[in-house]
Amino acid sequence: MATSSPRPTGEPTDLVTHLTDQALGHLFSAALRTAAHLRIADHLARGPRTPEQLAEATGTHAPHLRRMLRLLASRAVFHEDSSGTYQLTPAARLLRTDVPDSLHTAVLMLTDPLFLRTSEKLEETVRDGAAPFERLFGQPLFQYLQGDERARALLDDGMTSLSATADEAVAAAYPFPETGTVVDVGGGRGGLLRAVLRRRPELTGVLVDQAPPLARHLLDDDELKGRWRTEEADFFTSVPAGGDVYVLKHVLHDWTDERCRDILRTCRAAMAPGSRILIVESVLPPGNAPHFGKTMDVAMMAVVDGRERGSEEFAALLSSGGFRLTRVLPTAATPSVVEAVAE
């Protein structure tokens, strides 16, 4: 006798509405981007406002603004009360520009046409196995950024915004040594290195990246004075030697396995046997469990030919680069810490 397949846990009962709502997900993304551009959260920071009051403050059409806010409120971004006024929710608070953990610039980055256009070409990506970014913009992403200051600033600021909470979570979750030197390879503006050095007052650090992010680094802090330096380098060719712990945060997911092995070998050449390397990235769980890394994996596929990986994939990649994976530590944020030892 034929039997029906078991219904997955959490599957909606109204599949038609569920699927069509997912198909229209781009409208929610567009509404979120519009709210960030209009700085609606900043206008609500002092208390609830009606759509009419918000429209006057932002120079928009009140009835249409209300309809957009209603959609966002249906997913806990803003809240409409019984009187028709809107107020901040915990998620909407992160859209404010004046809070330390703001995701305002991250939202603007992730919804920018630079990335939306590549998503529109996902079918081509799946068919031919190549990221469409170069076909759309004439160059691979990182080369393109060198000639587009707006895009480079958007990416630097957006990644700094997106990483802020993760930086603190990683610094808290991993037992960095009390003394020695941490080398943050491809560390951007240095948010993670700053968080680590604040927690370990005897540690020193080296922030390694290209000139544009280094010029806007975040390490000018009185309590860190004299404990850090920046160094411009190409992690495909060389990184500073002599560190005790090397960190690659959100670096490997930008690259194919072959290019990742090049990066790891460069790091290994600078490291003494027994020193450690930390890969800070999403570690994909098996099966059907939801995970933000699975979304980012498709984004990497569309933009840079990169990928997110599972623990076994990290182990194989590290082994080919001269390392032995020793443990994977979860954090309070999305990324985990994959620790390996130089052999």
mmCIF file of N, CA and C in Angstrom, residues 52-130:
data_model
loop_
_atom_site.group_PDB
_atom_site.id
_atom_site.type_symbol
_atom_site.label_atom_id
_atom_site.label_comp_id
_atom_site.label_asym_id
_atom_site.label_seq_id
_atom_site.Cartn_x
_atom_site.Cartn_y
_atom_site.Cartn_z
ATOM 1 N N GLU A 52 1.110 59.804 9.103
ATOM 2 C CA GLU A 52 1.064 61.188 8.645
ATOM 3 C C GLU A 52 2.234 61.986 9.194
ATOM 4 N N GLN A 53 2.551 61.789 10.455
ATOM 5 C CA GLN A 53 3.693 62.488 11.052
ATOM 6 C C GLN A 53 5.003 62.021 10.425
ATOM 7 N N LEU A 54 5.119 60.737 10.178
ATOM 8 C CA LEU A 54 6.328 60.213 9.551
ATOM 9 C C LEU A 54 6.451 60.692 8.107
ATOM 10 N N ALA A 55 5.326 60.766 7.418
ATOM 11 C CA ALA A 55 5.346 61.244 6.041
ATOM 12 C C ALA A 55 5.787 62.701 5.978
ATOM 13 N N GLU A 56 5.316 63.494 6.898
ATOM 14 C CA GLU A 56 5.723 64.902 6.916
ATOM 15 C C GLU A 56 7.224 65.013 7.186
ATOM 16 N N ALA A 57 7.729 64.174 8.080
ATOM 17 C CA ALA A 57 9.151 64.238 8.441
ATOM 18 C C ALA A 57 10.050 63.725 7.319
ATOM 19 N N THR A 58 9.527 62.826 6.491
ATOM 20 C CA THR A 58 10.363 62.198 5.461
ATOM 21 C C THR A 58 10.044 62.669 4.048
ATOM 22 N N GLY A 59 9.021 63.509 3.902
ATOM 23 C CA GLY A 59 8.660 63.990 2.575
ATOM 24 C C GLY A 59 8.074 62.901 1.695
ATOM 25 N N THR A 60 7.233 62.051 2.277
ATOM 26 C CA THR A 60 6.643 60.937 1.531
ATOM 27 C C THR A 60 5.127 61.020 1.564
ATOM 28 N N HIS A 61 4.482 60.099 0.862
ATOM 29 C CA HIS A 61 3.035 60.033 0.720
ATOM 30 C C HIS A 61 2.474 59.177 1.854
ATOM 31 N N ALA A 62 1.705 59.787 2.750
ATOM 32 C CA ALA A 62 1.299 59.121 3.983
ATOM 33 C C ALA A 62 0.539 57.813 3.755
ATOM 34 N N PRO A 63 -0.470 57.752 2.864
ATOM 35 C CA PRO A 63 -1.182 56.476 2.703
ATOM 36 C C PRO A 63 -0.275 55.347 2.211
ATOM 37 N N HIS A 64 0.615 55.658 1.270
ATOM 38 C CA HIS A 64 1.520 54.620 0.789
ATOM 39 C C HIS A 64 2.550 54.238 1.852
ATOM 40 N N LEU A 65 3.011 55.207 2.619
ATOM 41 C CA LEU A 65 3.963 54.919 3.695
ATOM 42 C C LEU A 65 3.333 53.981 4.717
ATOM 43 N N ARG A 66 2.059 54.239 5.049
ATOM 44 C CA ARG A 66 1.383 53.379 6.014
ATOM 45 C C ARG A 66 1.306 51.940 5.504
ATOM 46 N N ARG A 67 1.009 51.766 4.234
ATOM 47 C CA ARG A 67 0.896 50.417 3.680
ATOM 48 C C ARG A 67 2.242 49.694 3.712
ATOM 49 N N MET A 68 3.305 50.428 3.471
ATOM 50 C CA MET A 68 4.626 49.810 3.548
ATOM 51 C C MET A 68 4.964 49.422 4.994
ATOM 52 N N LEU A 69 4.672 50.316 5.933
ATOM 53 C CA LEU A 69 4.956 50.035 7.335
ATOM 54 C C LEU A 69 4.124 48.860 7.846
ATOM 55 N N ARG A 70 2.911 48.746 7.330
ATOM 56 C CA ARG A 70 2.052 47.625 7.737
ATOM 57 C C ARG A 70 2.682 46.289 7.346
ATOM 58 N N LEU A 71 3.270 46.235 6.153
ATOM 59 C CA LEU A 71 3.962 45.009 5.736
ATOM 60 C C LEU A 71 5.140 44.716 6.651
ATOM 61 N N LEU A 72 5.948 45.730 6.941
ATOM 62 C CA LEU A 72 7.099 45.522 7.813
ATOM 63 C C LEU A 72 6.662 45.100 9.212
ATOM 64 N N ALA A 73 5.574 45.699 9.707
ATOM 65 C CA ALA A 73 5.083 45.351 11.043
ATOM 66 C C ALA A 73 4.570 43.921 11.097
ATOM 67 N N SER A 74 4.136 43.382 9.967
ATOM 68 C CA SER A 74 3.643 42.005 9.958
ATOM 69 C C SER A 74 4.762 41.003 10.199
ATOM 70 N N ARG A 75 6.018 41.471 10.081
ATOM 71 C CA ARG A 75 7.177 40.616 10.345
ATOM 72 C C ARG A 75 8.048 41.176 11.465
ATOM 73 N N ALA A 76 7.398 41.899 12.366
ATOM 74 C CA ALA A 76 8.033 42.392 13.603
ATOM 75 C C ALA A 76 9.086 43.463 13.370
ATOM 76 N N VAL A 77 9.089 44.087 12.189
ATOM 77 C CA VAL A 77 9.908 45.278 11.982
ATOM 78 C C VAL A 77 8.937 46.455 12.062
ATOM 79 N N PHE A 78 8.955 47.173 13.190
ATOM 80 C CA PHE A 78 7.969 48.174 13.597
ATOM 81 C C PHE A 78 6.711 47.474 14.111
ATOM 82 N N HIS A 79 5.917 48.236 14.843
ATOM 83 C CA HIS A 79 4.684 47.716 15.442
ATOM 84 C C HIS A 79 3.613 48.793 15.362
ATOM 85 N N GLU A 80 2.445 48.395 14.844
ATOM 86 C CA GLU A 80 1.307 49.316 14.789
ATOM 87 C C GLU A 80 0.404 49.050 15.981
ATOM 88 N N ASP A 81 0.092 50.097 16.772
ATOM 89 C CA ASP A 81 -0.786 49.889 17.920
ATOM 90 C C ASP A 81 -2.239 50.142 17.528
ATOM 91 N N SER A 82 -3.123 50.011 18.497
ATOM 92 C CA SER A 82 -4.559 50.093 18.206
ATOM 93 C C SER A 82 -5.001 51.471 17.731
ATOM 94 N N SER A 83 -4.198 52.500 18.000
ATOM 95 C CA SER A 83 -4.553 53.853 17.565
ATOM 96 C C SER A 83 -4.004 54.189 16.183
ATOM 97 N N GLY A 84 -3.286 53.224 15.576
ATOM 98 C CA GLY A 84 -2.753 53.455 14.243
ATOM 99 C C GLY A 84 -1.387 54.113 14.217
ATOM 100 N N THR A 85 -0.756 54.272 15.359
ATOM 101 C CA THR A 85 0.603 54.819 15.384
ATOM 102 C C THR A 85 1.613 53.680 15.338
ATOM 103 N N TYR A 86 2.807 54.017 14.895
ATOM 104 C CA TYR A 86 3.876 53.029 14.767
ATOM 105 C C TYR A 86 4.978 53.303 15.778
ATOM 106 N N GLN A 87 5.599 52.229 16.242
ATOM 107 C CA GLN A 87 6.684 52.352 17.206
ATOM 108 C C GLN A 87 7.765 51.319 16.889
ATOM 109 N N LEU A 88 8.906 51.488 17.545
ATOM 110 C CA LEU A 88 10.027 50.592 17.326
ATOM 111 C C LEU A 88 9.780 49.229 17.968
ATOM 112 N N THR A 89 10.298 48.208 17.339
ATOM 113 C CA THR A 89 10.417 46.876 17.921
ATOM 114 C C THR A 89 11.904 46.617 18.134
ATOM 115 N N PRO A 90 12.275 45.544 18.815
ATOM 116 C CA PRO A 90 13.710 45.254 18.947
ATOM 117 C C PRO A 90 14.418 45.160 17.598
ATOM 118 N N ALA A 91 13.758 44.563 16.595
ATOM 119 C CA ALA A 91 14.387 44.485 15.275
ATOM 120 C C ALA A 91 14.498 45.861 14.640
ATOM 121 N N ALA A 92 13.446 46.662 14.734
ATOM 122 C CA ALA A 92 13.466 47.999 14.134
ATOM 123 C C ALA A 92 14.499 48.895 14.796
ATOM 124 N N ARG A 93 14.755 48.671 16.078
ATOM 125 C CA ARG A 93 15.775 49.472 16.773
ATOM 126 C C ARG A 93 17.128 49.353 16.088
ATOM 127 N N LEU A 94 17.425 48.181 15.509
ATOM 128 C CA LEU A 94 18.714 47.973 14.850
ATOM 129 C C LEU A 94 18.839 48.763 13.553
ATOM 130 N N LEU A 95 17.724 49.343 13.082
ATOM 131 C CA LEU A 95 17.779 50.210 11.909
ATOM 132 C C LEU A 95 18.136 51.649 12.265
ATOM 133 N N ARG A 96 18.179 51.953 13.550
ATOM 134 C CA ARG A 96 18.603 53.306 13.949
ATOM 135 C C ARG A 96 20.074 53.513 13.586
ATOM 136 N N THR A 97 20.415 54.730 13.259
ATOM 137 C CA THR A 97 21.800 55.024 12.878
ATOM 138 C C THR A 97 22.659 55.408 14.071
ATOM 139 N N ASP A 98 22.044 55.594 15.242
ATOM 140 C CA ASP A 98 22.781 56.130 16.389
ATOM 141 C C ASP A 98 22.953 55.120 17.512
ATOM 142 N N VAL A 99 22.815 53.828 17.225
ATOM 143 C CA VAL A 99 23.019 52.811 18.252
ATOM 144 C C VAL A 99 24.286 52.027 17.909
ATOM 145 N N PRO A 100 25.020 51.541 18.912
ATOM 146 C CA PRO A 100 26.310 50.876 18.651
ATOM 147 C C PRO A 100 26.199 49.640 17.775
ATOM 148 N N ASP A 101 25.081 48.916 17.863
ATOM 149 C CA ASP A 101 24.928 47.679 17.102
ATOM 150 C C ASP A 101 24.033 47.863 15.881
ATOM 151 N N SER A 102 24.006 49.067 15.340
ATOM 152 C CA SER A 102 23.151 49.386 14.205
ATOM 153 C C SER A 102 23.430 48.480 12.997
ATOM 154 N N LEU A 103 22.347 48.055 12.350
ATOM 155 C CA LEU A 103 22.448 47.311 11.097
ATOM 156 C C LEU A 103 21.988 48.157 9.910
ATOM 157 N N HIS A 104 21.903 49.453 10.107
ATOM 158 C CA HIS A 104 21.408 50.346 9.058
ATOM 159 C C HIS A 104 22.224 50.212 7.781
ATOM 160 N N THR A 105 23.549 50.333 7.897
ATOM 161 C CA THR A 105 24.377 50.255 6.696
ATOM 162 C C THR A 105 24.435 48.823 6.156
ATOM 163 N N ALA A 106 24.296 47.831 7.022
ATOM 164 C CA ALA A 106 24.269 46.443 6.544
ATOM 165 C C ALA A 106 23.044 46.200 5.669
ATOM 166 N N VAL A 107 21.898 46.718 6.081
ATOM 167 C CA VAL A 107 20.684 46.565 5.282
ATOM 168 C C VAL A 107 20.831 47.269 3.941
ATOM 169 N N LEU A 108 21.396 48.475 3.953
ATOM 170 C CA LEU A 108 21.600 49.188 2.691
ATOM 171 C C LEU A 108 22.568 48.437 1.776
ATOM 172 N N MET A 109 23.583 47.813 2.354
ATOM 173 C CA MET A 109 24.523 47.040 1.554
ATOM 174 C C MET A 109 23.850 45.811 0.940
ATOM 175 N N LEU A 110 23.149 45.047 1.766
ATOM 176 C CA LEU A 110 22.585 43.780 1.311
ATOM 177 C C LEU A 110 21.452 43.960 0.311
ATOM 178 N N THR A 111 20.834 45.141 0.308
ATOM 179 C CA THR A 111 19.733 45.407 -0.623
ATOM 180 C C THR A 111 20.148 46.337 -1.760
ATOM 181 N N ASP A 112 21.438 46.597 -1.884
ATOM 182 C CA ASP A 112 21.924 47.494 -2.932
ATOM 183 C C ASP A 112 21.784 46.839 -4.310
ATOM 184 N N PRO A 113 21.509 47.623 -5.346
ATOM 185 C CA PRO A 113 21.436 47.065 -6.708
ATOM 186 C C PRO A 113 22.683 46.288 -7.110
ATOM 187 N N LEU A 114 23.813 46.615 -6.521
ATOM 188 C CA LEU A 114 25.044 45.885 -6.810
ATOM 189 C C LEU A 114 24.862 44.393 -6.584
ATOM 190 N N PHE A 115 24.092 44.044 -5.545
ATOM 191 C CA PHE A 115 23.864 42.644 -5.228
ATOM 192 C C PHE A 115 22.526 42.131 -5.757
ATOM 193 N N LEU A 116 21.533 43.012 -5.822
ATOM 194 C CA LEU A 116 20.234 42.580 -6.329
ATOM 195 C C LEU A 116 20.324 42.128 -7.781
ATOM 196 N N ARG A 117 21.132 42.809 -8.567
ATOM 197 C CA ARG A 117 21.260 42.441 -9.988
ATOM 198 C C ARG A 117 21.861 41.039 -10.146
ATOM 199 N N THR A 118 22.780 40.687 -9.274
ATOM 200 C CA THR A 118 23.354 39.336 -9.367
ATOM 201 C C THR A 118 22.322 38.281 -8.974
ATOM 202 N N SER A 119 21.466 38.597 -8.004
ATOM 203 C CA SER A 119 20.435 37.642 -7.594
ATOM 204 C C SER A 119 19.454 37.380 -8.726
ATOM 205 N N GLU A 120 19.176 38.403 -9.514
ATOM 206 C CA GLU A 120 18.255 38.243 -10.638
ATOM 207 C C GLU A 120 18.789 37.251 -11.664
ATOM 208 N N LYS A 121 20.096 37.028 -11.650
ATOM 209 C CA LYS A 121 20.727 36.119 -12.610
ATOM 210 C C LYS A 121 21.016 34.748 -12.007
ATOM 211 N N LEU A 122 20.305 34.406 -10.939
ATOM 212 C CA LEU A 122 20.597 33.151 -10.246
ATOM 213 C C LEU A 122 20.389 31.935 -11.156
ATOM 214 N N GLU A 123 19.404 31.991 -12.032
ATOM 215 C CA GLU A 123 19.189 30.859 -12.926
ATOM 216 C C GLU A 123 20.423 30.604 -13.792
ATOM 217 N N GLU A 124 21.041 31.691 -14.276
ATOM 218 C CA GLU A 124 22.266 31.532 -15.066
ATOM 219 C C GLU A 124 23.374 30.905 -14.221
ATOM 220 N N THR A 125 23.466 31.329 -12.976
ATOM 221 C CA THR A 125 24.487 30.793 -12.075
ATOM 222 C C THR A 125 24.312 29.289 -11.888
ATOM 223 N N VAL A 126 23.087 28.870 -11.669
ATOM 224 C CA VAL A 126 22.807 27.451 -11.455
ATOM 225 C C VAL A 126 23.068 26.646 -12.729
ATOM 226 N N ARG A 127 22.811 27.246 -13.871
ATOM 227 C CA ARG A 127 23.013 26.533 -15.142
ATOM 228 C C ARG A 127 24.492 26.359 -15.478
ATOM 229 N N ASP A 128 25.271 27.449 -15.312
ATOM 230 C CA ASP A 128 26.658 27.369 -15.804
ATOM 231 C C ASP A 128 27.713 27.300 -14.708
ATOM 232 N N GLY A 129 27.299 27.421 -13.439
ATOM 233 C CA GLY A 129 28.247 27.255 -12.344
ATOM 234 C C GLY A 129 29.211 28.402 -12.159
ATOM 235 N N ALA A 130 28.864 29.586 -12.646
ATOM 236 C CA ALA A 130 29.745 30.755 -12.499
ATOM 237 C C ALA A 130 28.952 31.944 -11.971
#
